[in-house]
Amino acid sequence: MPEGDVLRLTAERLDAALRGVPLVRAELRWPSAAGVDLVGASLREGVAYGKHLLLRFDDGRTVHAHQRMEGYWRVHRTGTPAAAGRSAAVRAVLATEQWTCLGWHLGMLDVLRTRDEPRLLGHLGPDVLADDFPDRIDEAAARLTADPRRPLCAALLDQRAVAGLGTIWTAESLFARRLWPWLPAGDLPEDERRALLLTARRLIGRSVLVGRRSGLGAVEPAVHGRHHKPCRRCRTPIALGSTAGPGQRPDGAERAIYWCPVCQAPPAA
Ligand SMILES: [Zn+2]
């Protein structure tokens, strides 16, 4: 599933393509958005909050998209064959005279009044990539321990605690802090919870910077996706567990947790 870094880069790309220019074509192929006509509206700004994409138009409406597992957006020059967007997998077409943005395999799409966004997103925790995240760090640290017995890995993945982290940046952050992923969140002192969250922000933020320069996927993970490969610190083979426990196989790619059994050993009993 795309995480906050990918959403941020996607929002920036759509913003650059569409901002300030009236749409000449707008197709939202989604039951709840059927009949919505955005032709003539201009994008005011495209932003991401956690894993949610918000395209705010100058007529007071917001197109809200969630990519779920498979979704992604592509930008093509209007009028080219690639911009036709005829595939059934294309769920959104937003085009100006110059650029056409296609939303492929989207997991959710709806249109709401921009002022109603808080109703939609109010349950989410602070966005790990937002400028105000350091100011909201106490809130995020508290939300992490909403259930103090919950493993750290599950707490970090909970969008109600902190918005924007998926399995990649959860695993990478826990490795960077040398934390056992199944440590109960309430067992981690508050200053260390804050440090963990700021580490997550630094790592996912670096991915955004690298992505801006060189395209997606340029940051080499330390543990994620490296099952059986040697730990970059201690050469121990990287292990694969799930949010359910270190010995559990993931029941879907989303809940896989990669970790180093030596660098991230469980606390001594
Ligand atoms: Zn190691």
Coordinates of C-alpha atoms and ligand atoms in Angstrom, one line a residue:
M1 CA 0.0 0.0 0.0
P2 CA 1.4 3.4 -0.9
E3 CA 2.5 5.3 2.3
G4 CA 2.5 9.0 3.1
D5 CA 5.7 9.7 1.1
V6 CA 4.1 8.4 -2.1
L7 CA 0.9 10.3 -1.4
R8 CA 2.8 13.5 -0.9
L9 CA 4.7 13.1 -4.2
T10 CA 1.5 12.2 -6.0
A11 CA -0.3 15.3 -4.6
E12 CA 2.6 17.5 -5.7
R13 CA 2.6 16.0 -9.2
L14 CA -1.2 16.5 -9.6
D15 CA -0.9 20.0 -8.2
A16 CA 1.8 20.9 -10.6
A17 CA -0.2 19.5 -13.6
L18 CA -3.6 20.9 -12.8
R19 CA -3.4 24.0 -10.5
G20 CA -5.1 27.1 -11.6
V21 CA -6.3 25.9 -15.0
P22 CA -10.0 25.0 -15.7
L23 CA -10.7 21.3 -16.3
V24 CA -11.9 20.5 -19.8
R25 CA -12.6 16.9 -18.9
A26 CA -13.6 15.4 -15.6
E27 CA -14.8 11.8 -15.2
L28 CA -15.2 10.2 -11.8
R29 CA -16.1 6.6 -12.4
W30 CA -17.4 5.8 -8.9
P31 CA -20.9 5.2 -7.8
S32 CA -20.9 7.9 -5.1
A33 CA -19.4 10.5 -7.5
A34 CA -21.7 9.7 -10.4
G35 CA -23.2 12.9 -11.8
V36 CA -20.7 15.2 -10.3
D37 CA -19.5 17.7 -13.0
L38 CA -16.2 19.4 -12.4
V39 CA -15.6 20.7 -15.9
G40 CA -14.8 24.4 -15.7
A41 CA -13.5 24.2 -12.1
S42 CA -9.8 24.9 -11.4
L43 CA -7.6 23.1 -8.9
R44 CA -6.8 25.4 -6.0
E45 CA -4.4 22.9 -4.5
G46 CA -3.6 19.2 -4.3
V47 CA -2.5 18.0 -0.9
A48 CA -2.1 14.7 1.0
Y49 CA -3.1 13.9 4.5
G50 CA -1.7 10.6 5.6
K51 CA -2.7 8.2 2.9
H52 CA -5.5 10.4 1.6
L53 CA -5.3 12.6 -1.4
L54 CA -7.3 15.8 -1.4
L55 CA -7.8 17.8 -4.6
R56 CA -9.4 21.2 -3.6
F57 CA -11.1 23.1 -6.4
D58 CA -11.9 26.8 -6.6
D59 CA -15.7 26.1 -6.5
G60 CA -15.5 24.9 -2.9
R61 CA -15.4 21.2 -3.7
T62 CA -12.8 18.6 -2.8
V63 CA -12.2 15.4 -4.7
H64 CA -11.1 12.8 -2.1
A65 CA -9.2 9.7 -3.2
H66 CA -7.7 6.8 -1.3
Q67 CA -5.4 4.5 -3.2
R68 CA -5.8 1.5 -0.9
M69 CA -3.5 -1.4 -2.0
E70 CA -3.1 -1.0 -5.7
G71 CA -4.0 2.6 -6.7
Y72 CA -1.7 5.1 -8.4
W73 CA -2.0 8.2 -10.5
R74 CA -0.3 9.0 -13.9
V75 CA 0.0 12.3 -15.7
H76 CA 0.0 12.4 -19.5
R77 CA -0.1 15.2 -22.1
T78 CA -3.7 15.7 -23.1
G79 CA -4.5 14.4 -26.5
T80 CA -2.0 11.6 -26.5
P81 CA -3.2 7.9 -26.7
A82 CA -2.1 7.3 -23.1
A83 CA -4.3 10.1 -21.9
A84 CA -7.5 8.5 -23.3
G85 CA -8.1 6.7 -20.1
R86 CA -10.5 4.1 -21.6
S87 CA -9.5 1.2 -19.4
A88 CA -12.0 0.1 -16.8
A89 CA -9.2 0.3 -14.2
V90 CA -9.1 4.0 -14.6
R91 CA -11.5 5.4 -12.0
A92 CA -10.7 9.1 -12.4
V93 CA -9.9 11.4 -15.3
L94 CA -9.1 15.0 -14.6
A95 CA -7.8 17.0 -17.5
T96 CA -6.8 20.5 -18.5
E97 CA -6.0 21.5 -22.1
Q98 CA -2.4 20.6 -21.4
W99 CA -2.3 17.7 -18.9
T100 CA -4.5 14.7 -18.1
C101 CA -4.3 12.9 -14.7
L102 CA -5.5 9.3 -14.6
G103 CA -6.3 7.6 -11.3
W104 CA -5.8 3.9 -11.7
H105 CA -7.2 1.2 -9.4
L106 CA -8.3 3.7 -6.8
G107 CA -9.8 2.2 -3.6
M108 CA -12.1 5.1 -2.8
L109 CA -13.3 8.3 -4.6
D110 CA -15.8 10.9 -3.5
V111 CA -16.6 14.5 -3.8
L112 CA -17.4 16.7 -0.8
R113 CA -17.4 20.3 0.2
T114 CA -13.9 21.5 1.1
R115 CA -15.2 22.8 4.4
D116 CA -16.5 19.3 5.3
E117 CA -13.0 17.7 5.1
P118 CA -12.6 17.7 8.9
R119 CA -15.6 15.5 9.1
L120 CA -13.9 13.0 6.8
L121 CA -10.4 13.1 8.2
G122 CA -11.0 14.2 11.8
H123 CA -10.5 10.7 13.2
L124 CA -6.9 10.5 11.8
G125 CA -3.9 11.2 14.0
P126 CA -1.4 13.9 13.1
D127 CA 0.1 13.6 9.6
V128 CA 3.7 12.5 10.0
L129 CA 4.8 14.6 7.1
A130 CA 2.9 17.7 7.9
D131 CA 4.7 20.9 8.8
D132 CA 3.0 21.0 12.2
F133 CA 3.8 17.5 13.1
P134 CA 6.6 18.5 15.6
D135 CA 4.1 20.8 17.3
R136 CA 1.6 17.8 17.6
I137 CA 4.2 15.3 18.7
D138 CA 2.8 15.0 22.2
E139 CA -0.7 14.3 20.8
A140 CA 0.8 11.6 18.5
A141 CA 2.8 10.1 21.3
A142 CA -0.4 9.9 23.4
R143 CA -2.4 8.4 20.6
L144 CA 0.2 5.7 20.2
T145 CA -0.7 4.3 23.6
A146 CA -4.5 4.5 23.2
D147 CA -4.2 0.8 23.9
P148 CA -1.0 0.5 25.9
R149 CA -0.8 -3.3 25.4
R150 CA -0.8 -3.0 21.7
P151 CA 2.6 -3.8 20.0
L152 CA 4.5 -0.8 18.7
C153 CA 4.3 -2.0 15.1
A154 CA 0.5 -2.2 15.2
A155 CA 0.2 1.2 16.9
L156 CA 2.4 2.9 14.3
L157 CA 0.3 1.4 11.5
D158 CA -2.9 2.7 13.1
Q159 CA -3.8 5.9 11.1
R160 CA -5.8 7.1 14.1
A161 CA -2.5 7.4 16.0
V162 CA -0.3 8.8 13.4
A163 CA -1.3 9.2 9.7
G164 CA 0.9 8.3 6.8
L165 CA 2.9 5.3 8.0
G166 CA 2.6 1.9 6.4
T167 CA 4.6 -1.3 6.8
I168 CA 7.8 0.0 5.1
W169 CA 8.3 3.1 7.3
T170 CA 7.0 1.4 10.4
A171 CA 9.6 -1.4 10.1
E172 CA 12.4 1.1 9.1
S173 CA 11.6 3.4 12.0
L174 CA 11.6 0.5 14.6
F175 CA 14.9 -0.8 13.2
A176 CA 16.5 2.7 13.3
R177 CA 15.5 3.0 17.0
R178 CA 16.5 -0.7 17.7
L179 CA 13.1 -1.4 19.1
W180 CA 11.5 -4.9 19.2
P181 CA 8.4 -4.4 17.1
W182 CA 6.1 -6.2 19.5
L183 CA 7.1 -4.2 22.6
P184 CA 3.8 -3.0 24.1
A185 CA 3.4 0.6 23.2
G186 CA 2.7 1.6 26.8
D187 CA 6.1 0.1 27.9
L188 CA 8.0 2.7 25.8
P189 CA 8.7 5.8 27.9
E190 CA 7.1 9.0 26.5
D191 CA 10.4 10.6 25.4
E192 CA 11.3 7.5 23.5
R193 CA 7.9 7.4 21.8
R194 CA 8.4 11.0 20.7
A195 CA 11.9 10.1 19.4
L196 CA 10.4 7.1 17.5
L197 CA 7.8 9.3 15.9
L198 CA 10.4 11.9 14.9
T199 CA 12.6 9.2 13.5
A200 CA 9.7 8.0 11.4
R201 CA 9.2 11.6 10.2
R202 CA 12.8 11.9 9.3
L203 CA 12.9 8.7 7.3
I204 CA 9.7 9.1 5.4
G205 CA 10.6 12.8 4.8
R206 CA 13.9 11.8 3.3
S207 CA 12.0 9.5 0.9
V208 CA 10.0 12.4 -0.2
L209 CA 13.1 14.5 -0.9
V210 CA 14.8 11.6 -2.8
G211 CA 11.5 11.0 -4.7
R212 CA 11.4 14.6 -5.8
R213 CA 14.9 14.3 -7.2
S214 CA 14.9 10.9 -8.8
G215 CA 11.5 9.3 -8.9
L216 CA 9.9 6.8 -6.4
G217 CA 11.6 3.9 -4.7
A218 CA 15.1 5.3 -4.6
V219 CA 15.6 4.9 -0.8
E220 CA 17.1 1.5 0.0
P221 CA 15.2 0.0 3.0
A222 CA 17.3 -1.4 5.9
V223 CA 15.0 -4.2 6.8
H224 CA 11.7 -4.0 4.8
G225 CA 11.5 -6.6 2.0
R226 CA 14.9 -8.1 3.1
H227 CA 13.8 -11.4 4.5
H228 CA 16.8 -13.8 5.0
K229 CA 19.2 -11.1 3.8
P230 CA 22.0 -10.0 6.2
C231 CA 21.3 -7.1 8.5
R232 CA 23.2 -4.1 7.4
R233 CA 24.4 -3.6 10.9
C234 CA 25.1 -7.0 12.3
R235 CA 24.8 -9.5 9.4
T236 CA 22.1 -11.5 11.2
P237 CA 19.4 -12.7 8.6
I238 CA 16.4 -10.3 8.6
A239 CA 13.3 -12.0 10.0
L240 CA 9.7 -11.7 8.9
G241 CA 6.8 -11.6 11.3
S242 CA 3.5 -9.9 11.3
T243 CA 1.7 -7.4 13.5
A244 CA 0.2 -10.4 15.2
G245 CA 3.6 -11.5 16.5
P246 CA 7.2 -12.3 15.7
G247 CA 6.5 -15.9 14.8
Q248 CA 3.3 -15.1 12.8
R249 CA 3.3 -15.1 9.0
P250 CA 1.6 -12.0 7.6
D251 CA -1.9 -12.6 6.4
G252 CA -1.5 -10.0 3.6
A253 CA 1.4 -7.9 2.5
E254 CA 0.2 -4.9 4.5
R255 CA 0.7 -6.4 7.9
A256 CA 4.2 -7.9 7.3
I257 CA 6.9 -6.7 9.8
Y258 CA 10.5 -7.2 8.9
W259 CA 13.1 -6.9 11.7
C260 CA 16.5 -7.9 12.9
P261 CA 16.4 -10.4 15.8
V262 CA 19.7 -9.2 17.2
C263 CA 19.5 -5.4 16.7
Q264 CA 15.8 -5.5 17.8
A265 CA 15.9 -8.1 20.4
P266 CA 13.0 -8.3 22.9
P267 CA 13.6 -6.7 26.2
A268 CA 15.1 -9.0 28.8
A269 CA 12.3 -10.4 31.0
Ligands
ZN1 ZN 21.1 -6.5 13.1

